[in-house]
Amino acid sequence: MRLEVEPAGYTRAADPLRDAGQWVEQTLDNLRAALASSAAMAGTDSGGQGFATSYDVAAGSAAGAGAGLATSFHRLSALVATAAHNHGAAEAASRRGGGTAPPPPSGAGARVTAFSPPSAMGGSGESPDWWHYVLDHAEGLVWPNADTGELRSAGQAWQDAARSLMTVTGQCDEAVALLGAQRTPEAPHAQAAVRRLGDLVGQLSRQYSSLGQACARYADHVDSAREQSTHIMEGVLAGLAITAVVGIGLTLVTFGGSDAAAAAAASAEVAAGAEEVAGVLTVCAEAAGEGAAVAGDVATTAVDIKSGLAPFEAAEPELAEVTAVEGTEGGADGATTGPRQVFRADTRDPETIFRDGFQPKGSNTDLTEHVTMNPANSNFVSTTHSMESAENFAGQIRSDYIYQAQAEGIDVNATLGESSPFPWENEIAVPGGIPGEAVEGVWGPEGWIPNPAYLP
């Protein structure tokens, strides 16, 4: 079982995660500034109030999830940086004569506080001059007085933030690649955590985009309703002017009898126009309801995303306590075991291993260098007495094979005691390698395959 760790590689992996957290923070700062003038933008009509109610919840939840995302990147960066320190400290402690451990990372990762977007509840602007004609025939209607300019600006702000968030997926990919170069038990878990965080970035970006689109579409519906209503009533009022002229002419003939008829006709025209305007505004209110539904979905999803971020936000990096190794640096002396069953995960095929066994890379018999630094000239072959440890390592190197052998080796944990840097490996370091005839067989995708050349 061999660990290949470059503490500086862990440090480099922490850097893009830190940068991602800072980028998300800047994105939120830009969003807050862009939304500063968006108060009371939805209107005081029933549709506007419904839209504002849902938008306010969605905006607050989305901003909160954004703050959680920034915090999560900072925390994950601190965890990776702490892993770099712990591995570096273990390496320094294992060197002959001791060594200097790298300084621990500062802080546990900044916690970012969410901002509160302005409420969209309220409206601005006056109703048109002809609006009282409509109210005379359609009581209860409220002119849609949303600030469509601010709605569109708010929509653009959310869309810009959505695009900005997606930028950090590149940092996630970089961190995953750097972590992939480390062969340690925690590296695959760290990669999975970064990938999960990247998935949440994409989810939150889509919610920001949806909320921005809802604002823009609602603004379009309000402007369309105003334009249609104005066109209808201006047509009605133009018709009233013609009716008035005709009525005056008829008065000369009917001695005033036509005045009542003209007034009745005018009232009917206004009533018909008001009814048509009411229909247009009903459609606008329905569109506001659709926007409110979208905002409601955004709010629900943002809460789910925030829940998904909770484990990252709660993570606390821990510095390992490392004790320098004493008296075991000078060679292969240690707690040597007699022949025993050992396991080793390996990507090579059974035919090769059954024939050649496991050969060492060189003649270096310094045990502590082998355990902590994996030198290219090590005389040891790493195995483990634990099948579980072998299975874990097989997953890390994506191997389908776990070989079982009889070998005489050094029990690393028994030799180094509390100074064993990776006790969960349960390593048996076998000097000089393991010949093919000492390999009992292999556990593979199809189960147990015995080695026909095995010599008990």
XYZ file of N, CA and C in Angstrom, residues 280-432:
459
model
N -57.760 42.740 -20.703
C -56.311 42.847 -20.902
C -55.571 42.777 -19.566
N -56.102 43.479 -18.559
C -55.433 43.494 -17.259
C -55.552 42.147 -16.549
N -56.616 41.408 -16.833
C -56.740 40.056 -16.277
C -55.631 39.156 -16.815
N -55.376 39.276 -18.118
C -54.284 38.504 -18.717
C -52.946 38.893 -18.091
N -52.770 40.181 -17.833
C -51.531 40.656 -17.208
C -51.378 40.075 -15.806
N -52.492 40.036 -15.059
C -52.443 39.475 -13.707
C -52.102 37.987 -13.744
N -52.641 37.289 -14.748
C -52.314 35.863 -14.887
C -50.829 35.674 -15.191
N -50.290 36.560 -16.008
C -48.855 36.488 -16.304
C -48.029 36.744 -15.047
N -48.515 37.672 -14.215
C -47.824 37.924 -12.948
C -47.849 36.680 -12.073
N -48.983 35.967 -12.114
C -49.079 34.726 -11.351
C -48.097 33.674 -11.833
N -47.908 33.611 -13.150
C -46.923 32.666 -13.691
C -45.514 33.026 -13.220
N -45.216 34.325 -13.216
C -43.910 34.755 -12.718
C -43.738 34.444 -11.245
N -44.835 34.609 -10.483
C -44.776 34.296 -9.058
C -44.515 32.808 -8.839
N -45.104 31.970 -9.702
C -44.884 30.523 -9.586
C -43.423 30.171 -9.849
N -42.838 30.818 -10.854
C -41.414 30.584 -11.139
C -40.567 30.993 -9.937
N -40.881 32.156 -9.374
C -40.130 32.623 -8.209
C -40.299 31.666 -7.035
N -41.500 31.104 -6.892
C -41.719 30.128 -5.828
C -40.849 28.897 -5.993
N -40.726 28.429 -7.234
C -39.847 27.278 -7.503
C -38.392 27.620 -7.190
N -37.995 28.839 -7.539
C -36.623 29.275 -7.249
C -36.373 29.262 -5.745
N -37.342 29.775 -4.985
C -37.181 29.816 -3.531
C -37.011 28.415 -2.956
N -37.849 27.483 -3.422
C -37.774 26.106 -2.920
C -36.429 25.469 -3.243
N -35.991 25.634 -4.486
C -34.723 25.030 -4.902
C -33.544 25.675 -4.184
N -33.613 26.990 -3.978
C -32.517 27.675 -3.279
C -32.378 27.162 -1.848
N -33.504 26.884 -1.208
C -33.454 26.320 0.147
C -32.808 24.937 0.125
N -33.157 24.137 -0.884
C -32.542 22.809 -1.017
C -31.030 22.920 -1.238
N -30.635 23.880 -2.066
C -29.201 24.080 -2.319
C -28.487 24.479 -1.031
N -29.111 25.373 -0.269
C -28.514 25.798 1.004
C -28.349 24.605 1.945
N -29.322 23.701 1.941
C -29.203 22.498 2.770
C -28.043 21.630 2.294
N -27.872 21.548 0.969
C -26.759 20.777 0.428
C -25.404 21.369 0.774
N -25.376 22.673 1.004
C -24.124 23.349 1.355
C -23.804 23.250 2.842
N -24.790 22.871 3.647
C -24.617 22.872 5.100
C -23.402 22.070 5.572
N -23.161 20.853 5.044
C -21.976 20.116 5.515
C -20.664 20.839 5.224
N -20.604 21.537 4.092
C -19.387 22.286 3.763
C -19.213 23.458 4.725
N -20.318 24.165 5.002
C -20.236 25.329 5.885
C -19.848 24.935 7.306
N -20.261 23.725 7.714
C -20.000 23.291 9.086
C -18.629 22.649 9.261
N -17.939 22.381 8.163
C -16.659 21.667 8.238
C -15.623 22.483 9.004
N -14.904 21.810 9.878
C -13.847 22.454 10.662
C -12.535 21.697 10.446
N -11.537 22.320 9.835
C -10.248 21.639 9.643
C -9.556 21.380 10.974
N -8.876 20.238 11.084
C -8.171 19.872 12.304
C -6.699 19.608 11.994
N -5.838 20.223 12.758
C -4.403 19.996 12.594
C -4.014 18.700 13.300
N -3.276 17.851 12.600
C -2.844 16.582 13.178
C -1.700 16.808 14.160
N -1.685 15.998 15.232
C -0.566 16.018 16.164
C 0.456 14.987 15.697
N 1.632 15.440 15.311
C 2.655 14.562 14.738
C 3.870 14.536 15.657
N 4.329 13.324 15.971
C 5.511 13.145 16.819
C 6.677 12.658 15.977
N 7.826 13.252 16.144
C 8.994 12.861 15.351
C 9.390 11.420 15.636
N 9.804 10.718 14.596
C 10.248 9.334 14.719
C 11.638 9.302 15.345
N 11.832 8.405 16.292
C 13.138 8.289 16.937
C 13.664 6.863 16.796
N 14.893 6.708 16.304
C 15.580 5.426 16.327
C 15.155 4.434 15.277
N 14.405 4.824 14.241
C 13.987 3.865 13.220
C 14.392 4.311 11.833
N 15.203 5.384 11.759
C 15.538 5.892 10.444
C 16.633 5.099 9.749
N 17.453 4.364 10.471
C 18.671 3.836 9.878
C 18.571 2.454 9.306
N 17.617 2.155 8.470
C 17.594 0.863 7.810
C 16.294 0.143 7.989
N 16.315 -1.177 7.716
C 15.085 -1.946 7.666
C 14.776 -2.642 8.972
N 15.533 -2.391 10.055
C 15.236 -3.039 11.319
C 13.884 -2.589 11.827
N 13.099 -3.501 12.318
C 11.805 -3.135 12.854
C 11.078 -4.367 13.327
N 9.776 -4.222 13.547
C 8.950 -5.323 14.027
C 8.659 -6.256 12.869
N 9.606 -7.157 12.610
C 9.471 -8.072 11.479
C 8.526 -9.205 11.835
N 7.624 -9.520 10.931
C 6.688 -10.622 11.136
C 7.188 -11.849 10.401
N 6.779 -13.027 10.866
C 7.053 -14.243 10.114
C 6.147 -14.290 8.903
N 6.253 -15.354 8.113
C 5.374 -15.456 6.946
C 3.910 -15.316 7.360
N 3.205 -14.467 6.689
C 1.807 -14.223 7.015
C 1.058 -13.831 5.760
N -0.246 -13.844 5.864
C -1.074 -13.484 4.711
C -1.127 -11.962 4.584
N -0.828 -11.483 3.391
C -0.873 -10.047 3.117
C -1.662 -9.822 1.830
N -2.080 -8.559 1.640
C -2.874 -8.196 0.466
C -2.234 -6.984 -0.216
N -2.415 -6.916 -1.518
C -1.918 -5.766 -2.267
C -2.825 -5.523 -3.468
N -3.347 -4.272 -3.585
C -4.105 -3.878 -4.774
C -3.119 -3.498 -5.865
N -3.373 -3.960 -7.083
C -2.451 -3.695 -8.186
C -3.229 -3.723 -9.494
N -2.880 -2.839 -10.410
C -3.608 -2.765 -11.684
C -3.123 -3.788 -12.702
N -1.994 -4.440 -12.436
C -1.456 -5.400 -13.402
C -2.270 -6.695 -13.401
N -2.264 -7.384 -14.532
C -3.100 -8.570 -14.702
C -2.527 -9.760 -13.933
N -3.385 -10.748 -13.603
C -2.938 -11.914 -12.829
C -1.818 -12.698 -13.498
N -1.854 -12.849 -14.809
C -0.813 -13.621 -15.492
C 0.570 -13.051 -15.200
N 0.674 -11.711 -15.228
C 1.961 -11.060 -14.970
C 2.402 -11.255 -13.528
N 1.490 -11.036 -12.586
C 1.847 -11.123 -11.169
C 2.136 -12.566 -10.773
N 1.350 -13.527 -11.256
C 1.604 -14.932 -10.925
C 2.990 -15.357 -11.417
N 3.441 -14.765 -12.514
C 4.744 -15.120 -13.081
C 5.891 -14.369 -12.398
N 5.728 -13.042 -12.265
C 6.848 -12.202 -11.817
C 6.780 -11.823 -10.346
N 5.616 -11.933 -9.733
C 5.462 -11.478 -8.362
C 5.542 -9.962 -8.266
N 5.934 -9.463 -7.082
C 6.060 -8.018 -6.858
C 7.529 -7.706 -6.584
N 8.141 -6.952 -7.474
C 9.568 -6.651 -7.370
C 9.784 -5.243 -6.809
N 10.794 -5.065 -5.951
C 11.097 -3.723 -5.438
C 11.695 -2.848 -6.531
N 11.675 -1.541 -6.275
C 12.183 -0.596 -7.272
C 13.679 -0.337 -7.139
N 14.256 -0.668 -5.983
C 15.672 -0.386 -5.788
C 16.210 -1.065 -4.549
N 17.270 -0.495 -3.971
C 17.969 -1.122 -2.840
C 17.912 -0.296 -1.562
N 17.163 0.796 -1.550
C 17.081 1.671 -0.377
C 16.249 0.987 0.707
N 16.875 0.697 1.852
C 16.181 -0.006 2.936
C 15.800 0.920 4.086
N 15.773 2.224 3.847
C 15.355 3.173 4.882
C 13.833 3.106 4.999
N 13.363 2.538 6.102
C 11.931 2.295 6.265
C 11.121 3.582 6.305
N 11.605 4.580 7.068
C 10.818 5.800 7.202
C 10.735 6.580 5.896
N 11.804 6.537 5.111
C 11.726 7.173 3.794
C 10.691 6.459 2.927
N 10.689 5.137 3.019
C 9.713 4.363 2.247
C 8.286 4.726 2.650
N 8.038 4.827 3.952
C 6.679 5.063 4.447
C 6.192 6.459 4.102
N 7.062 7.437 4.210
C 6.610 8.823 4.071
C 6.876 9.450 2.716
N 7.900 8.968 2.005
C 8.312 9.660 0.787
C 8.232 8.805 -0.474
N 8.056 7.494 -0.313
C 7.969 6.597 -1.465
C 9.098 6.853 -2.461
N 10.352 6.678 -2.032
C 11.468 6.972 -2.944
C 11.478 6.020 -4.134
N 12.022 6.492 -5.232
C 12.047 5.695 -6.459
C 12.953 4.480 -6.341
N 13.830 4.444 -5.319
C 14.762 3.320 -5.174
C 14.459 2.470 -3.945
N 13.214 2.498 -3.471
C 12.856 1.749 -2.268
C 13.012 0.251 -2.494
N 13.523 -0.445 -1.467
C 13.675 -1.899 -1.533
C 12.447 -2.620 -0.980
N 11.437 -1.842 -0.564
C 10.247 -2.449 0.034
C 9.102 -2.530 -0.980
N 8.299 -3.550 -0.829
C 7.022 -3.656 -1.540
C 5.921 -3.466 -0.504
N 5.032 -2.541 -0.756
C 3.977 -2.229 0.202
C 2.826 -3.223 0.085
N 2.441 -3.787 1.236
C 1.263 -4.649 1.314
C 0.508 -4.251 2.573
N -0.565 -4.925 2.852
C -1.328 -4.663 4.067
C -1.861 -5.979 4.606
N -2.034 -6.039 5.919
C -2.635 -7.243 6.494
C -4.152 -7.119 6.580
N -4.703 -5.988 6.077
C -6.145 -5.736 6.147
C -6.762 -5.749 4.750
N -7.725 -6.649 4.536
C -8.429 -6.666 3.256
C -9.184 -5.354 3.035
N -9.721 -4.780 4.112
C -10.452 -3.515 3.979
C -9.535 -2.402 3.476
N -8.321 -2.343 4.023
C -7.364 -1.338 3.553
C -7.020 -1.566 2.089
N -6.871 -2.834 1.709
C -6.575 -3.146 0.310
C -7.723 -2.730 -0.602
N -8.954 -2.961 -0.155
C -10.119 -2.573 -0.956
C -10.179 -1.061 -1.120
N -9.884 -0.323 -0.052
C -9.890 1.141 -0.142
C -8.862 1.626 -1.160
N -7.679 1.039 -1.116
C -6.637 1.462 -2.043
C -6.980 1.061 -3.475
N -7.603 -0.109 -3.639
C -8.024 -0.532 -4.977
C -8.985 0.479 -5.584
N -9.866 1.028 -4.743
C -10.780 2.056 -5.237
C -10.053 3.313 -5.658
N -9.004 3.675 -4.923
C -8.253 4.887 -5.248
C -7.511 4.760 -6.572
N -6.943 3.581 -6.831
C -6.163 3.418 -8.064
C -6.998 2.794 -9.181
N -8.300 2.589 -8.887
C -9.227 2.031 -9.874
C -8.740 0.675 -10.394
N -8.406 -0.175 -9.454
C -7.937 -1.517 -9.790
C -9.029 -2.540 -9.523
N -9.128 -3.531 -10.397
C -10.077 -4.627 -10.206
C -9.458 -5.794 -9.446
N -8.168 -5.696 -9.133
C -7.463 -6.849 -8.574
C -6.894 -6.558 -7.190
N -7.118 -7.497 -6.260
C -6.462 -7.491 -4.955
C -5.773 -8.839 -4.802
N -4.445 -8.803 -4.756
C -3.659 -10.036 -4.687
C -3.454 -10.448 -3.229
N -3.445 -11.756 -3.019
C -3.244 -12.337 -1.692
C -1.976 -13.171 -1.733
N -1.091 -12.950 -0.756
C 0.207 -13.632 -0.784
C 0.651 -13.996 0.624
N 1.667 -14.830 0.716
C 2.346 -15.130 1.968
C 3.708 -14.450 1.917
N 3.990 -13.609 2.906
C 5.252 -12.864 2.872
C 5.725 -12.547 4.280
N 7.017 -12.357 4.418
C 7.628 -11.936 5.675
C 8.024 -10.476 5.524
N 7.458 -9.617 6.372
C 7.722 -8.195 6.226
C 7.746 -7.465 7.545
N 7.835 -6.164 7.483
C 7.911 -5.306 8.664
C 6.551 -4.659 8.895
N 6.020 -4.849 10.094
C 4.757 -4.221 10.474
C 5.046 -2.750 10.784
N 4.632 -1.864 9.891
C 4.977 -0.443 10.012
C 4.391 0.160 11.278
N 3.137 -0.145 11.594
C 2.521 0.430 12.787
C 3.225 -0.046 14.055
N 3.578 -1.336 14.109
C 4.266 -1.866 15.287
C 5.664 -1.274 15.422
N 6.292 -0.983 14.300
C 7.651 -0.437 14.319
C 7.668 1.038 14.707
N 6.789 1.814 14.106
C 6.808 3.267 14.327
C 5.905 3.705 15.469
N 5.001 2.844 15.896
C 4.118 3.188 17.001
C 3.250 4.391 16.691
N 3.171 5.317 17.656
C 2.330 6.499 17.473
C 2.838 7.401 16.363
N 4.070 7.219 15.953
C 4.637 8.054 14.890
C 4.342 7.518 13.495
N 3.653 6.395 13.419
C 3.272 5.878 12.100
C 2.345 6.890 11.441
N 2.731 7.475 10.298
C 1.966 8.602 9.748
C 0.595 8.216 9.198
N 0.439 6.965 8.764
C -0.827 6.552 8.159
C -1.251 5.199 8.729
N -1.633 5.173 9.987
C -1.909 3.886 10.639
C -3.060 3.114 10.009
N -4.006 3.827 9.380
C -5.148 3.148 8.768
C -4.738 2.266 7.583
N -3.509 2.459 7.087
C -3.034 1.633 5.983
C -2.718 0.201 6.431
N -2.401 0.035 7.742
C -2.061 -1.302 8.259
C -0.969 -1.957 7.403
N 0.066 -1.187 7.083
C 1.053 -1.643 6.103
C 2.024 -2.683 6.647
N 2.282 -3.671 5.811
C 3.392 -4.607 5.996
C 4.374 -4.328 4.864
N 5.540 -3.768 5.193
C 6.554 -3.438 4.186
C 7.450 -4.660 3.983
N 7.410 -5.228 2.801
C 8.143 -6.468 2.514
C 9.464 -6.132 1.824
N 10.613 -6.350 2.502
C 11.904 -6.056 1.856
C 12.230 -7.097 0.786
N 12.780 -6.637 -0.324
C 13.208 -7.547 -1.376
C 12.114 -8.050 -2.285
